[in-house]
Coordinates of C-alpha atoms in Angstrom, one line a residue:
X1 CA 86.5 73.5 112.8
X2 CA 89.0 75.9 112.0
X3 CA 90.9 76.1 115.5
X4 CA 90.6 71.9 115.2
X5 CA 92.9 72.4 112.2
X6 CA 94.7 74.8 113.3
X7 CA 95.6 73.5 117.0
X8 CA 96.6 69.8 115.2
X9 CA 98.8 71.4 112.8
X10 CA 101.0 73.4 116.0
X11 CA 100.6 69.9 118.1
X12 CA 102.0 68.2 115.1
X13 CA 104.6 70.5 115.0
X14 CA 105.8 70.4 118.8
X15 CA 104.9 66.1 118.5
X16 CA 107.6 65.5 115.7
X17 CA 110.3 68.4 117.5
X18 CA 109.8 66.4 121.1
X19 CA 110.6 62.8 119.2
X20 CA 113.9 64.2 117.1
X21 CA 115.2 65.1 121.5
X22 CA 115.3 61.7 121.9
X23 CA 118.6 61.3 118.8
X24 CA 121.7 61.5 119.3
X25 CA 123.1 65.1 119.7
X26 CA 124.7 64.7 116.1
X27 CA 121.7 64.0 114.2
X28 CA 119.7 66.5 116.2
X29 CA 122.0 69.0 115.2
X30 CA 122.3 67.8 111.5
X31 CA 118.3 68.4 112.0
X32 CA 117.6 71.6 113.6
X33 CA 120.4 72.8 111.0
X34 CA 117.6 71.8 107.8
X35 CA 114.8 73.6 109.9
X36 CA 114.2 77.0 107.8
X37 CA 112.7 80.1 109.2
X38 CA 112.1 83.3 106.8
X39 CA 110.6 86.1 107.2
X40 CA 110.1 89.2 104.7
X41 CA 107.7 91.7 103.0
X42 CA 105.2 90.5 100.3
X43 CA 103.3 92.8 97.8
X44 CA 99.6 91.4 97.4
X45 CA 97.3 91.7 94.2
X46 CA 93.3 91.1 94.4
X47 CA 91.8 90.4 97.5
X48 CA 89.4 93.4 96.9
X49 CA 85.6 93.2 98.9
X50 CA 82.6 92.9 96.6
X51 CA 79.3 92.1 96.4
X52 CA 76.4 93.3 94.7
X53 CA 75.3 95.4 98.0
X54 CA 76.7 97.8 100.0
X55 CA 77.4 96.9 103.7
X56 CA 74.7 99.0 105.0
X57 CA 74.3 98.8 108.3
X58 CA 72.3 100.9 110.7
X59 CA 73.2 101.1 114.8
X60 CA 71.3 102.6 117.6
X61 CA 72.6 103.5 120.8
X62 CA 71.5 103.7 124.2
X63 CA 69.6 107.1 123.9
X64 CA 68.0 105.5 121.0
X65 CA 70.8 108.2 118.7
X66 CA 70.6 105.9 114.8
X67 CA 73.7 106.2 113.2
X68 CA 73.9 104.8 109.6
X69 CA 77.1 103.4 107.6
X70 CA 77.0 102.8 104.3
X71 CA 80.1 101.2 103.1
X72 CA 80.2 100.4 98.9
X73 CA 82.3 97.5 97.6
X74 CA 84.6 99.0 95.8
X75 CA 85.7 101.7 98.3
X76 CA 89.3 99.6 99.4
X77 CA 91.4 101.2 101.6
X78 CA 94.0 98.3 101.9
X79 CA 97.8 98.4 101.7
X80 CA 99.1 96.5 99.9
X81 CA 102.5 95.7 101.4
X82 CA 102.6 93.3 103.8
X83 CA 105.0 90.6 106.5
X84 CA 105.5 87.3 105.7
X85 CA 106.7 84.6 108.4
X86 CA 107.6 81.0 107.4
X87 CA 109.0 77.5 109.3
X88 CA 109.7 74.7 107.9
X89 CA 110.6 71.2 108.7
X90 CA 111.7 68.7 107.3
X91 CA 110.6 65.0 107.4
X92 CA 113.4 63.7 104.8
X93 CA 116.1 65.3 103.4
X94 CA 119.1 64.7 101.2
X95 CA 122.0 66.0 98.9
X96 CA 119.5 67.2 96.1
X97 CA 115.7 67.1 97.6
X98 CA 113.4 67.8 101.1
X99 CA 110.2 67.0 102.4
X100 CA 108.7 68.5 104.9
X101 CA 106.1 70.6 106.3
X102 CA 105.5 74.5 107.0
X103 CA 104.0 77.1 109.1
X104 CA 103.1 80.3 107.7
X105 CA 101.3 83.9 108.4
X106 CA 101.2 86.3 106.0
X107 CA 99.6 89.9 106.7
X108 CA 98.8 92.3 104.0
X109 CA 97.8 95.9 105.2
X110 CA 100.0 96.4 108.6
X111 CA 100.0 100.1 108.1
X112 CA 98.7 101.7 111.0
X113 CA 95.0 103.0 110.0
X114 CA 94.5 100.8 106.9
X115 CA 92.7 97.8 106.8
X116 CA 94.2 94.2 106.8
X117 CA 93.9 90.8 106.3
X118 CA 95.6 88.0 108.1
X119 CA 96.7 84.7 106.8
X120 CA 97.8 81.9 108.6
X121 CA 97.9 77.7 108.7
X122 CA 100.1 75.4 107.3
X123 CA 100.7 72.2 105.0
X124 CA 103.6 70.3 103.3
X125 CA 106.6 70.9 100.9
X126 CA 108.8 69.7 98.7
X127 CA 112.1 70.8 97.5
X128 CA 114.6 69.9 95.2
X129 CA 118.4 71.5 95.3
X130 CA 120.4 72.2 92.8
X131 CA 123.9 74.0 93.6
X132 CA 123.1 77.4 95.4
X133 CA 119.6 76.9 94.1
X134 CA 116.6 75.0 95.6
X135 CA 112.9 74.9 93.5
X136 CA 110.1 74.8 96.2
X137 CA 106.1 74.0 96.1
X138 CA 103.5 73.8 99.0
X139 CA 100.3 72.9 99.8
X140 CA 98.6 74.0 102.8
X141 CA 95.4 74.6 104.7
X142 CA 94.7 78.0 105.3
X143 CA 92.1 80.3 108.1
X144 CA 92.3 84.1 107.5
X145 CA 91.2 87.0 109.9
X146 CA 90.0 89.8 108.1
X147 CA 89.1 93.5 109.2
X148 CA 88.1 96.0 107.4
X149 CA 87.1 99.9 108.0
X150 CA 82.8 100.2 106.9
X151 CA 82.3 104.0 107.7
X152 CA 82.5 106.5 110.5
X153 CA 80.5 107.8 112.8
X154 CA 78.3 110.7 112.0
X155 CA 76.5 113.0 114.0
X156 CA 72.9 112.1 114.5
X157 CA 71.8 115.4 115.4
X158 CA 73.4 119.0 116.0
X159 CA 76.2 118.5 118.8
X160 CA 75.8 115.4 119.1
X161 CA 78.7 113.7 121.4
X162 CA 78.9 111.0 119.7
X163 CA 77.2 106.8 119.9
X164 CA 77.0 106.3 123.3
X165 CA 77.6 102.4 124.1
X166 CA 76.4 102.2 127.9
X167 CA 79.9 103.1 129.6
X168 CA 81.6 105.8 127.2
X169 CA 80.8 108.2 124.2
X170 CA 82.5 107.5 120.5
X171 CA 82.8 110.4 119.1
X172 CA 81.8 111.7 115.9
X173 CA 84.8 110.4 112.8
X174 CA 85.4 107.3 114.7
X175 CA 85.2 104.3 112.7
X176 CA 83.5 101.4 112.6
X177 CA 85.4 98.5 112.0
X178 CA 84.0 94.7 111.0
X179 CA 86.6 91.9 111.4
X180 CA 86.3 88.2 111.1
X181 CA 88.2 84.7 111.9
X182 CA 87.4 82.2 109.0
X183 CA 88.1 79.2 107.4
X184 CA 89.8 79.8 104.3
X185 CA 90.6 77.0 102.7
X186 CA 93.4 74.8 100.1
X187 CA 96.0 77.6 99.2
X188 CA 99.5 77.1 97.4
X189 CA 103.1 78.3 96.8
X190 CA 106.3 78.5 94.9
X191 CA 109.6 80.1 95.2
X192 CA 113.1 80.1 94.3
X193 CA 115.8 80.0 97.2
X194 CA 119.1 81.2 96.5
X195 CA 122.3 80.6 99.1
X196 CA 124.6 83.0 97.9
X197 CA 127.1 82.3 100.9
X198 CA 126.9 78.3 100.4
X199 CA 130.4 77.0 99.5
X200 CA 131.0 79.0 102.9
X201 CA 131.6 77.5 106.5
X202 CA 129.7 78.2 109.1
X203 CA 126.6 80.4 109.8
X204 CA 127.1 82.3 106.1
X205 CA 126.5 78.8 104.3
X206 CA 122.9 78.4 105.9
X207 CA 121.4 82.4 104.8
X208 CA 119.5 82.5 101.8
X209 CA 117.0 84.3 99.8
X210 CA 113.7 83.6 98.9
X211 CA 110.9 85.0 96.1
X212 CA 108.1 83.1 96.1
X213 CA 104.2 83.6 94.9
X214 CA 101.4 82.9 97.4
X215 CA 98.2 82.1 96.5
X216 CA 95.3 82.4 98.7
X217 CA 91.1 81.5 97.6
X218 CA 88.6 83.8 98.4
X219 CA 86.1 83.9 100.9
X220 CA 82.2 84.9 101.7
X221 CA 81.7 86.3 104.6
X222 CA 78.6 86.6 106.4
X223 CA 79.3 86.3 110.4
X224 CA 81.8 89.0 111.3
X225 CA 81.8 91.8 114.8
X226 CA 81.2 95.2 114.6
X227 CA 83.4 97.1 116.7
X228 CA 83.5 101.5 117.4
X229 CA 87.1 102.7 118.9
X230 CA 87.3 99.1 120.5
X231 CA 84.0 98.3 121.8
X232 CA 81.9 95.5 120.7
X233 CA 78.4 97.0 119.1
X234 CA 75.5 95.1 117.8
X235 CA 72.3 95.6 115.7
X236 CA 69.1 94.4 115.5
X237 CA 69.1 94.2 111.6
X238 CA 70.5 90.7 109.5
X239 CA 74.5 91.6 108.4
X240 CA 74.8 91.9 105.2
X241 CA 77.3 89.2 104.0
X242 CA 80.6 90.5 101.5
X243 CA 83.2 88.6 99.4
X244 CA 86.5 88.7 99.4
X245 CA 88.6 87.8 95.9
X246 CA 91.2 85.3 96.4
X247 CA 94.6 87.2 97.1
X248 CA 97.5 86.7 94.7
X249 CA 101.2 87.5 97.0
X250 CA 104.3 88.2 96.0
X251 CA 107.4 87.8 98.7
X252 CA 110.8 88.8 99.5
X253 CA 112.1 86.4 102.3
X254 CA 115.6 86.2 104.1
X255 CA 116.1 82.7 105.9
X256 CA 118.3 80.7 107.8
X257 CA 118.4 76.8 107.3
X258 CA 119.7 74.4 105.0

C-alpha cells in the first residue's frame, strides 16, 4: 500500500510536468521559475524506540553457535542532525499566494555508524507572500525506513570466529542491525521563507531561506529484517515488535524558486 502511494504521488508529479511542455515557452518558463527546490540540515527532537520489552532476540547459525542480543528501549544511539530535501510545485500562483504540492525526504542520523531514520512522501501546500516574506503550511502522506543498531555479536564460546551464515564468518563486535520500510502516515509542516536578494534581477531574486518545523507521527513496528555486516539472518523465534515516538524536526533550508 505504501509503494501504491508512493509511486502515484512521483507519477503525479512527472503527469502535471509532461502537460505544462505542451505551453508556450513563456509561461513554461514563468512556471519552472515558481518550482522550488531546498535542501538543508534539520535538528530532530523525540523519535526515541520504546516499548515495554527489550528487543531480545536469539540467532543460531549453521554450526548450531546461539548468539543472543538483548537490546533495551532506551539505549538510543541516534544523531540527531540530519538532511532535508524539498520540491515543490505549484498548481496556482499569484502576486501574494501559491498552491501547490511537494516532495520531501528527510533523514535524521546520517553519521556514519549511528543509526537513522528515513522520511519520505509528499502532499500539498499553500503559501501566502508578503514582500521578501512568504508564510507556508503542508499536509502530506508520509512512509519512513527505519534502522536501527540491536547489539553485537558476542562470542559463543572461547575463540569462537564469529556467526557463521553458510558462505562467510561475522566476527565477533559486528552488529546486528534491524531496519524497516513502513507506512507512516498524515504528517505536517510550517516555515518562514525569506528572499533577501528579491528586489534583485536575475538568479539572486529567486534564493531564499527557509526554517521550518516538521512533524512526523510515530510508528509500531513489528515486521522488520535482521541483518549482520550485510547479510540477511533469520530466526526461528516471533520478533519482538518496538515503537517509535513521533519525531518533532527542525530545518535550515537554502532554495531556489519563486
Amino acid at each position: 500500500m505504501k509503494k501504491f502511494i508512493f509511486f502515484g504521488f512521483l507519477i503525479a508529479v512527472l503527469g502535471h510536468t509532461v502537460l505544462l511542455a505542451d505551453e508556450p515557452m513563456s509561461k513554461s518558463n514563468d512556471y519552472i521559475a515558481h518550482c522550488n527546490f531546498a535542501f538543508g540540515f534539520s535538528y530532530a527532537f523525540g523519535g526515541e524506540i520504546n516499548g515495554s520489552q527489550g528487543l531480545n532476540i536469539t540467532l543460531v547459525d549453521r554450526y548450531s553457535d546461539t548468539y543472543h542480543f538483548n537490546y533495551r528501549p532506551g539505549e538510543n544511539d541516534r544523531f540527531p542532525l540530519g538532511f532535508n530535501i524539498m520540491l515543490s510545485l505549484p498548481f496556482v500562483y499569484r502576486e501574494y499566494f501559491s498552491v501547490g504540492m511537494y516532495g520531501q525526504a528527510l533523514l535524521n542520523g546520517f553519521a556514519i555508524g549511528k543509526d537513522s531514520t528515513l522520511f519520505y512522501g509528499g502532499g500539498v501546500y499553500g503559501e501566502g507572500i508578503y514582500k521578501q516574506f512568504s508564510l507556508r503550511a503542508g499536509l502530506g502522506i508520509m512512509g519512513v525506513n527505519v534502522s536501527k543498531s540491536v547489539g553485537k555479536v558476542v562470542p559463543a564460546w572461547p575463540g569462537d570466529p564469529g556467526y557463521y551464515t553458510g558462505s562467510k564468518f561475522v566476527r565477533p563486535g559486528e552488529t546486528l542491525t534491524a531496519s524497516s520500510n513502513d507506512f507512516l502516515g498524515i504528517a505536517g509542516n510550517i516555515a518562514i521563507k525569506y528572499y533577501p536578494f528579491k528586489q534583485s534581477s536575475g538568479f539572486l531574486s529567486a534564493f531564499f531561506l527557509q526554517l521550518g518545523y516538521y512533524f512526523f507521527p510515530g510508528i509500531e513496528v513489528s515486521g522488520y529484517d535482521l541483518k549482520l555486516d550485510g547479510t540477511t539472518v533469520s530466526t526461528s523465534n516471533p520478533l519482538p515488535s518496538f515503537k517509535v515516538d513521533p519525531t518533532h524536526a527542525v530545518s535550515l533550508l537554502v532554495g531556489i524558486g519563486l
